[in-house]
């Protein structure tokens, strides 16, 4: 295999999470046990340091009909609102006609906030289901995969191009990045939000590794990719969403001055050694330890006769459940907010999913798979916590 970013063949296997089902493939009852499994392995490029999966589940399988809705959780929507306000103030205060393209626009949550501020908005979303929800909500959305061909078809320049999370998902990485170069106005800004590998390592959040995330970036490795397409990062900061989301601002070369906070983050990356292969080997060892600890915790809870429900049925939770090999013997069910997952089963481990506010029973322990909403979950459940109900977080994100 060749590195997805720099084409080098000098890659080393650093993390092996075994064979796993595609983790967004929540199952109907009759599909249980029939889902395919694929290798879930992270390779490190010894040439450009980018970590990446070696096995690609075809994008038509993964993104044709996904059930992730960004509008579902309050903290995510207010995060998107913050981004829109920030971008509007900083890059468009003097502009009369301001336009934004959102790549992987999901249900249109991000664009709604831009529209409110008077922006001309366009979304591109590959899931028919979510594109439809978005269009019905009045956010014009193309049901397509964004790449250079789509960019040429749209044939417009945008002041802002936004991509939240999707930058991981890209099978056609170079075509998408050339598309962005093509669609970006001369003084335009590409706002890219991505899971930050340095934070993933620091939080031991290995559940962020799944087939949809083909690439795991740091500022250093993202710069390698952008440079290939004549783009450069001029600013970045870390947002606390998803346990560590980097927000980077990218422009045509030399258009914007590099900020101090960007220089500081780059320095911190260097000092942490997070771009070295040793850091990945260490991370792999910590992941193995987590498996031992978590399985032990759940088994002793079971032994003590305690009832355990999973809190949240997030996509990433399936990486963890499958790697830990934890099924209904240890966790009875998963409680989820997203109604599209009502009465489905988790891929691989086949734990039934119920809608949170439709279940009255209270277990002894909530095993929180949606750990990235730790604050929200703890503050919403104070009453239960005072009654002695335990909330166990397999991953504890740093503030
Ligand atoms: Zn490489």
Short mmCIF file of C-alpha atoms and ligand atoms in Angstrom, two decimals:
data_model
loop_
_atom_site.label_atom_id
_atom_site.label_comp_id
_atom_site.label_asym_id
_atom_site.label_seq_id
_atom_site.Cartn_x
_atom_site.Cartn_y
_atom_site.Cartn_z
CA UNK A 1 0.00 0.00 0.00
CA UNK A 2 1.01 3.61 -0.60
CA UNK A 3 0.62 6.47 1.86
CA UNK A 4 -2.66 8.23 1.09
CA UNK A 5 -0.97 11.61 1.47
CA UNK A 6 2.58 11.34 0.07
CA UNK A 7 2.54 8.06 -1.93
CA UNK A 8 5.48 6.58 0.02
CA UNK A 9 5.45 2.80 0.43
CA UNK A 10 7.39 2.96 3.67
CA UNK A 11 4.53 2.27 6.10
CA UNK A 12 4.55 0.45 9.45
CA UNK A 13 1.61 -1.21 11.21
CA UNK A 14 1.24 0.52 14.60
CA UNK A 15 -2.28 -0.24 15.90
CA UNK A 16 -4.30 -3.38 15.18
CA UNK A 17 -7.92 -3.40 16.40
CA UNK A 18 -8.74 -6.69 14.70
CA UNK A 19 -11.56 -7.35 12.27
CA UNK A 20 -14.50 -5.06 12.83
CA UNK A 21 -17.82 -4.41 11.14
CA UNK A 22 -18.36 -1.02 9.55
CA UNK A 23 -19.33 0.78 12.74
CA UNK A 24 -22.13 2.94 11.32
CA UNK A 25 -23.94 -0.13 10.11
CA UNK A 26 -26.58 -0.33 12.84
CA UNK A 27 -28.58 -3.47 12.20
CA UNK A 28 -32.22 -4.37 11.80
CA UNK A 29 -33.12 -7.56 13.66
CA UNK A 30 -33.00 -9.71 10.51
CA UNK A 31 -29.54 -8.35 9.61
CA UNK A 32 -27.96 -9.38 12.91
CA UNK A 33 -25.02 -11.72 12.35
CA UNK A 34 -24.93 -11.12 8.61
CA UNK A 35 -22.80 -7.97 8.68
CA UNK A 36 -19.36 -8.15 7.05
CA UNK A 37 -16.15 -7.54 9.01
CA UNK A 38 -13.09 -5.68 7.75
CA UNK A 39 -9.57 -5.22 9.15
CA UNK A 40 -9.21 -2.12 11.34
CA UNK A 41 -5.51 -1.28 11.38
CA UNK A 42 -3.55 1.94 11.62
CA UNK A 43 -0.36 2.34 9.62
CA UNK A 44 2.23 5.02 10.14
CA UNK A 45 3.99 6.63 7.19
CA UNK A 46 7.70 6.79 7.86
CA UNK A 47 8.06 9.47 5.21
CA UNK A 48 5.37 12.08 6.10
CA UNK A 49 4.22 10.80 9.56
CA UNK A 50 0.54 10.62 8.59
CA UNK A 51 -1.31 7.76 10.28
CA UNK A 52 -4.00 6.06 8.27
CA UNK A 53 -6.06 2.92 7.83
CA UNK A 54 -4.83 0.43 5.30
CA UNK A 55 -8.24 -1.04 4.55
CA UNK A 56 -10.84 1.11 2.78
CA UNK A 57 -14.50 0.25 3.07
CA UNK A 58 -15.99 1.64 -0.14
CA UNK A 59 -17.51 5.09 0.29
CA UNK A 60 -20.74 4.00 -1.37
CA UNK A 61 -21.18 1.50 1.46
CA UNK A 62 -20.26 3.94 4.19
CA UNK A 63 -21.86 7.21 3.18
CA UNK A 64 -24.91 6.31 1.15
CA UNK A 65 -27.31 6.21 4.06
CA UNK A 66 -25.69 7.07 7.37
CA UNK A 67 -27.71 7.84 10.47
CA UNK A 68 -25.53 10.46 12.09
CA UNK A 69 -27.42 13.71 12.56
CA UNK A 70 -25.43 16.70 13.72
CA UNK A 71 -28.52 18.61 14.81
CA UNK A 72 -29.40 16.02 17.44
CA UNK A 73 -27.17 17.17 20.23
CA UNK A 74 -27.37 20.60 21.71
CA UNK A 75 -23.69 21.08 22.40
CA UNK A 76 -22.83 20.26 18.79
CA UNK A 77 -25.34 22.76 17.45
CA UNK A 78 -24.03 25.52 19.68
CA UNK A 79 -20.51 24.62 18.59
CA UNK A 80 -21.61 25.13 14.96
CA UNK A 81 -23.25 28.42 15.88
CA UNK A 82 -19.99 29.57 17.44
CA UNK A 83 -18.09 28.73 14.26
CA UNK A 84 -20.54 30.69 12.09
CA UNK A 85 -20.37 33.74 14.35
CA UNK A 86 -16.61 33.63 14.52
CA UNK A 87 -16.15 33.28 10.76
CA UNK A 88 -18.71 36.00 10.04
CA UNK A 89 -17.04 38.49 12.35
CA UNK A 90 -13.50 37.71 11.40
CA UNK A 91 -13.58 37.21 7.63
CA UNK A 92 -16.75 38.84 6.35
CA UNK A 93 -17.39 41.97 8.40
CA UNK A 94 -16.94 44.21 5.37
CA UNK A 95 -18.34 41.88 2.71
CA UNK A 96 -21.74 42.56 1.17
CA UNK A 97 -22.25 39.25 -0.61
CA UNK A 98 -20.85 36.43 1.42
CA UNK A 99 -21.00 32.81 0.39
CA UNK A 100 -20.24 29.56 2.14
CA UNK A 101 -19.92 26.00 0.90
CA UNK A 102 -20.22 23.21 3.45
CA UNK A 103 -18.68 19.89 2.46
CA UNK A 104 -20.39 16.99 4.17
CA UNK A 105 -23.10 19.37 5.31
CA UNK A 106 -25.11 16.63 7.04
CA UNK A 107 -28.59 17.85 8.07
CA UNK A 108 -27.65 21.48 7.42
CA UNK A 109 -27.09 22.41 11.06
CA UNK A 110 -23.93 24.36 10.32
CA UNK A 111 -25.36 26.20 7.33
CA UNK A 112 -28.52 27.23 9.19
CA UNK A 113 -26.32 29.32 11.46
CA UNK A 114 -24.61 30.95 8.47
CA UNK A 115 -27.95 31.59 6.76
CA UNK A 116 -29.20 33.41 9.84
CA UNK A 117 -26.25 35.76 9.48
CA UNK A 118 -27.16 36.57 5.88
CA UNK A 119 -24.84 34.19 4.06
CA UNK A 120 -25.58 32.58 0.71
CA UNK A 121 -25.25 28.89 1.59
CA UNK A 122 -24.72 25.64 -0.29
CA UNK A 123 -24.28 22.18 1.17
CA UNK A 124 -22.87 19.02 -0.39
CA UNK A 125 -23.93 15.84 1.38
CA UNK A 126 -23.52 12.25 0.24
CA UNK A 127 -26.27 10.70 2.36
CA UNK A 128 -29.61 10.82 0.55
CA UNK A 129 -31.46 10.72 3.84
CA UNK A 130 -29.70 13.64 5.50
CA UNK A 131 -29.46 15.71 2.30
CA UNK A 132 -33.22 15.39 2.08
CA UNK A 133 -33.71 16.52 5.68
CA UNK A 134 -31.48 19.50 4.95
CA UNK A 135 -33.27 20.52 1.74
CA UNK A 136 -36.62 20.29 3.47
CA UNK A 137 -35.31 22.59 6.17
CA UNK A 138 -34.57 25.20 3.50
CA UNK A 139 -30.83 24.65 3.18
CA UNK A 140 -29.95 24.04 -0.51
CA UNK A 141 -28.01 20.80 -0.57
CA UNK A 142 -26.52 18.74 -3.39
CA UNK A 143 -26.74 15.02 -2.80
CA UNK A 144 -23.24 14.21 -4.05
CA UNK A 145 -19.72 13.34 -3.02
CA UNK A 146 -17.60 16.46 -3.10
CA UNK A 147 -14.49 16.17 -5.29
CA UNK A 148 -12.84 18.06 -8.15
CA UNK A 149 -15.57 17.01 -10.60
CA UNK A 150 -18.30 18.27 -8.26
CA UNK A 151 -16.33 21.50 -7.71
CA UNK A 152 -16.18 22.07 -11.48
CA UNK A 153 -19.85 21.27 -11.81
CA UNK A 154 -20.78 23.81 -9.11
CA UNK A 155 -18.36 26.17 -10.87
CA UNK A 156 -18.44 28.93 -8.28
CA UNK A 157 -15.98 30.51 -5.89
CA UNK A 158 -16.83 30.72 -2.21
CA UNK A 159 -15.62 33.07 0.52
CA UNK A 160 -15.72 30.28 3.04
CA UNK A 161 -15.48 26.55 2.53
CA UNK A 162 -16.30 24.54 5.61
CA UNK A 163 -15.53 20.89 6.26
CA UNK A 164 -16.28 19.48 9.71
CA UNK A 165 -15.05 15.99 10.37
CA UNK A 166 -15.47 14.85 6.79
CA UNK A 167 -11.85 15.46 6.09
CA UNK A 168 -11.21 12.10 7.68
CA UNK A 169 -13.64 10.31 5.53
CA UNK A 170 -12.09 11.02 2.24
CA UNK A 171 -11.30 8.21 -0.07
CA UNK A 172 -10.63 10.67 -2.88
CA UNK A 173 -8.38 12.79 -0.75
CA UNK A 174 -6.43 14.51 -3.50
CA UNK A 175 -9.42 15.14 -5.72
CA UNK A 176 -11.30 16.69 -2.80
CA UNK A 177 -8.39 18.90 -1.82
CA UNK A 178 -7.92 20.08 -5.42
CA UNK A 179 -11.65 20.74 -5.47
CA UNK A 180 -11.27 22.98 -2.43
CA UNK A 181 -8.38 24.81 -4.07
CA UNK A 182 -10.62 25.30 -7.13
CA UNK A 183 -13.72 26.49 -5.22
CA UNK A 184 -11.94 28.87 -2.86
CA UNK A 185 -12.11 32.59 -3.57
CA UNK A 186 -8.81 34.41 -3.91
CA UNK A 187 -9.07 35.74 -0.36
CA UNK A 188 -11.28 32.87 0.76
CA UNK A 189 -10.79 30.72 3.83
CA UNK A 190 -11.13 26.97 4.11
CA UNK A 191 -12.25 26.15 7.64
CA UNK A 192 -11.41 22.55 8.38
CA UNK A 193 -12.36 20.79 11.57
CA UNK A 194 -10.75 17.49 12.27
CA UNK A 195 -10.16 15.08 15.11
CA UNK A 196 -6.73 15.90 16.35
CA UNK A 197 -4.47 12.88 16.63
CA UNK A 198 -2.44 14.49 19.42
CA UNK A 199 -5.63 14.80 21.51
CA UNK A 200 -6.80 11.32 20.57
CA UNK A 201 -3.51 9.96 21.92
CA UNK A 202 -3.57 12.13 25.04
CA UNK A 203 -7.16 11.10 25.82
CA UNK A 204 -6.60 7.44 24.88
CA UNK A 205 -9.65 7.93 22.67
CA UNK A 206 -8.89 5.04 20.40
CA UNK A 207 -12.62 4.63 19.66
CA UNK A 208 -12.15 7.52 17.23
CA UNK A 209 -10.40 5.01 15.03
CA UNK A 210 -12.94 3.50 12.67
CA UNK A 211 -13.35 2.76 8.99
CA UNK A 212 -14.86 6.15 8.16
CA UNK A 213 -11.77 7.85 9.51
CA UNK A 214 -9.20 6.88 6.94
CA UNK A 215 -6.68 9.46 8.07
CA UNK A 216 -5.59 10.84 11.44
CA UNK A 217 -4.06 14.29 11.25
CA UNK A 218 -1.92 16.57 13.26
CA UNK A 219 -1.10 20.11 12.11
CA UNK A 220 2.20 18.85 10.76
CA UNK A 221 0.70 16.05 8.69
CA UNK A 222 -2.26 18.09 7.46
CA UNK A 223 0.24 20.66 6.22
CA UNK A 224 1.93 18.00 4.10
CA UNK A 225 -1.35 17.32 2.32
CA UNK A 226 -2.32 20.97 1.90
CA UNK A 227 1.08 21.92 0.57
CA UNK A 228 0.69 19.37 -2.20
CA UNK A 229 -2.38 21.29 -3.32
CA UNK A 230 -0.90 24.76 -2.87
CA UNK A 231 -2.81 25.65 0.28
CA UNK A 232 -1.53 26.55 3.73
CA UNK A 233 -2.72 26.73 7.33
CA UNK A 234 -2.48 30.22 8.80
CA UNK A 235 -4.35 29.75 12.06
CA UNK A 236 -5.70 26.97 14.28
CA UNK A 237 -7.13 26.32 17.71
CA UNK A 238 -8.38 23.37 19.67
CA UNK A 239 -12.11 23.14 20.46
CA UNK A 240 -13.27 20.82 23.23
CA UNK A 241 -15.84 19.05 21.05
CA UNK A 242 -15.55 15.26 20.43
CA UNK A 243 -12.77 15.22 23.01
CA UNK A 244 -10.41 17.31 20.92
CA UNK A 245 -11.31 18.83 17.63
CA UNK A 246 -8.79 21.00 15.81
CA UNK A 247 -10.14 23.92 13.85
CA UNK A 248 -7.70 25.10 11.22
CA UNK A 249 -7.98 28.08 8.90
CA UNK A 250 -6.46 27.57 5.50
CA UNK A 251 -5.89 29.96 2.63
CA UNK A 252 -4.04 30.33 -0.62
CA UNK A 253 -0.31 30.65 0.17
CA UNK A 254 0.83 34.00 1.54
CA UNK A 255 -2.67 35.50 1.76
CA UNK A 256 -2.82 35.56 5.54
CA UNK A 257 -0.21 35.97 8.20
CA UNK A 258 0.44 32.95 10.43
CA UNK A 259 -0.92 33.53 13.91
CA UNK A 260 0.97 33.20 17.15
CA UNK A 261 -1.39 30.55 18.49
CA UNK A 262 -0.70 28.41 15.43
CA UNK A 263 3.06 28.66 15.99
CA UNK A 264 2.48 27.68 19.61
CA UNK A 265 0.43 24.60 18.68
CA UNK A 266 3.07 23.49 16.19
CA UNK A 267 5.74 23.87 18.84
CA UNK A 268 3.64 21.80 21.28
CA UNK A 269 3.32 19.09 18.66
CA UNK A 270 7.08 18.95 18.26
CA UNK A 271 7.65 18.86 22.01
CA UNK A 272 5.10 16.08 22.55
CA UNK A 273 6.71 13.84 19.89
CA UNK A 274 3.18 12.93 18.74
CA UNK A 275 4.34 12.70 15.14
CA UNK A 276 6.87 9.95 15.89
CA UNK A 277 6.35 6.23 15.45
CA UNK A 278 7.28 5.65 19.12
CA UNK A 279 4.25 7.70 20.18
CA UNK A 280 2.04 5.34 18.19
CA UNK A 281 3.60 2.22 19.70
CA UNK A 282 3.04 3.69 23.18
CA UNK A 283 -0.58 4.47 22.30
CA UNK A 284 -1.09 0.88 21.14
CA UNK A 285 0.17 -0.41 24.48
CA UNK A 286 -2.22 1.88 26.39
CA UNK A 287 -5.14 0.64 24.27
CA UNK A 288 -4.37 -2.96 25.26
CA UNK A 289 -4.33 -1.95 28.93
CA UNK A 290 -7.71 -0.21 28.55
CA UNK A 291 -9.19 -3.43 27.25
CA UNK A 292 -8.03 -5.34 30.31
CA UNK A 293 -9.30 -2.65 32.71
CA UNK A 294 -12.69 -2.17 31.09
CA UNK A 295 -13.50 -5.84 30.68
CA UNK A 296 -12.49 -6.40 34.29
CA UNK A 297 -14.75 -3.56 35.45
CA UNK A 298 -17.76 -4.89 33.53
CA UNK A 299 -17.18 -8.48 34.61
CA UNK A 300 -16.95 -7.59 38.28
CA UNK A 301 -20.11 -5.47 37.97
CA UNK A 302 -21.84 -8.49 36.49
CA UNK A 303 -20.53 -10.71 39.27
CA UNK A 304 -21.87 -8.27 41.86
CA UNK A 305 -25.29 -8.58 40.22
CA UNK A 306 -25.32 -5.05 38.89
CA UNK A 307 -27.29 -4.03 35.83
CA UNK A 308 -25.32 -2.10 33.19
CA UNK A 309 -26.81 -0.02 30.36
CA UNK A 310 -24.72 1.68 27.73
CA UNK A 311 -25.27 5.42 27.47
CA UNK A 312 -25.28 6.48 23.86
CA UNK A 313 -24.93 4.29 20.80
CA UNK A 314 -22.41 6.46 19.00
CA UNK A 315 -20.68 5.18 15.92
CA UNK A 316 -17.34 5.27 17.70
CA UNK A 317 -18.69 3.15 20.57
CA UNK A 318 -18.71 0.19 18.24
CA UNK A 319 -14.94 0.29 17.84
CA UNK A 320 -14.63 -0.01 21.57
CA UNK A 321 -17.31 -2.67 22.08
CA UNK A 322 -15.92 -4.81 19.27
CA UNK A 323 -12.30 -4.44 20.34
CA UNK A 324 -13.21 -5.19 23.98
CA UNK A 325 -15.51 -7.98 22.77
CA UNK A 326 -18.27 -6.72 25.07
CA UNK A 327 -21.80 -7.85 24.19
CA UNK A 328 -25.17 -8.38 25.87
CA UNK A 329 -23.52 -10.66 28.44
CA UNK A 330 -22.07 -7.51 30.03
CA UNK A 331 -24.15 -4.58 28.73
CA UNK A 332 -27.87 -5.14 28.45
CA UNK A 333 -28.77 -2.36 26.02
CA UNK A 334 -27.65 1.00 24.67
CA UNK A 335 -29.71 4.13 25.28
CA UNK A 336 -29.56 6.61 22.43
CA UNK A 337 -31.07 10.01 21.53
CA UNK A 338 -30.98 9.62 17.77
CA UNK A 339 -34.36 8.18 16.78
CA UNK A 340 -33.03 6.79 13.50
CA UNK A 341 -31.36 4.11 15.62
CA UNK A 342 -34.52 3.08 17.48
CA UNK A 343 -34.68 -0.71 18.06
CA UNK A 344 -31.62 -1.39 15.94
CA UNK A 345 -28.66 -3.51 17.06
CA UNK A 346 -25.05 -2.45 17.40
CA UNK A 347 -22.90 -3.90 14.60
CA UNK A 348 -20.65 -6.75 15.66
CA UNK A 349 -21.74 -7.07 19.29
CA UNK A 350 -25.51 -6.94 18.61
CA UNK A 351 -26.52 -4.95 21.68
CA UNK A 352 -30.12 -3.67 21.30
CA UNK A 353 -30.60 0.10 21.09
CA UNK A 354 -33.50 1.93 22.72
CA UNK A 355 -34.41 5.59 22.73
CA UNK A 356 -33.25 7.20 25.95
CA UNK A 357 -36.46 8.88 27.05
CA UNK A 358 -38.58 5.83 26.20
CA UNK A 359 -36.89 3.61 28.79
CA UNK A 360 -38.03 4.04 32.37
CA UNK A 361 -35.82 1.46 34.00
CA UNK A 362 -32.72 2.77 35.77
CA UNK A 363 -29.67 0.46 35.86
CA UNK A 364 -26.96 0.43 38.54
CA UNK A 365 -24.33 1.60 36.11
CA UNK A 366 -24.35 3.64 32.92
CA UNK A 367 -21.36 2.74 30.78
CA UNK A 368 -20.94 5.96 28.83
CA UNK A 369 -19.97 5.37 25.23
CA UNK A 370 -20.88 8.96 24.34
CA UNK A 371 -18.05 10.14 26.61
CA UNK A 372 -17.43 13.26 24.52
CA UNK A 373 -20.62 14.70 26.02
CA UNK A 374 -19.34 14.07 29.55
CA UNK A 375 -20.19 17.56 30.84
CA UNK A 376 -23.69 17.55 29.36
CA UNK A 377 -24.36 14.02 30.66
CA UNK A 378 -23.11 14.69 34.17
CA UNK A 379 -25.06 17.93 34.51
CA UNK A 380 -28.26 16.35 33.13
CA UNK A 381 -28.08 13.42 35.53
CA UNK A 382 -27.22 15.00 38.88
CA UNK A 383 -30.32 13.54 40.50
CA UNK A 384 -29.38 9.96 39.56
CA UNK A 385 -25.78 10.45 40.60
CA UNK A 386 -26.95 11.61 44.03
CA UNK A 387 -29.02 8.45 44.29
CA UNK A 388 -25.85 6.41 43.80
CA UNK A 389 -26.21 5.48 40.14
CA UNK A 390 -22.74 5.17 38.66
CA UNK A 391 -21.67 6.78 35.38
CA UNK A 392 -18.57 5.02 34.10
CA UNK A 393 -16.52 6.78 31.42
CA UNK A 394 -14.19 4.45 29.52
CA UNK A 395 -12.53 7.54 28.08
CA UNK A 396 -11.98 10.66 30.16
CA UNK A 397 -11.34 13.64 27.92
CA UNK A 398 -9.04 16.34 29.27
CA UNK A 399 -10.71 19.70 29.63
ZN1 LIG B 1 3.19 9.65 3.74
#
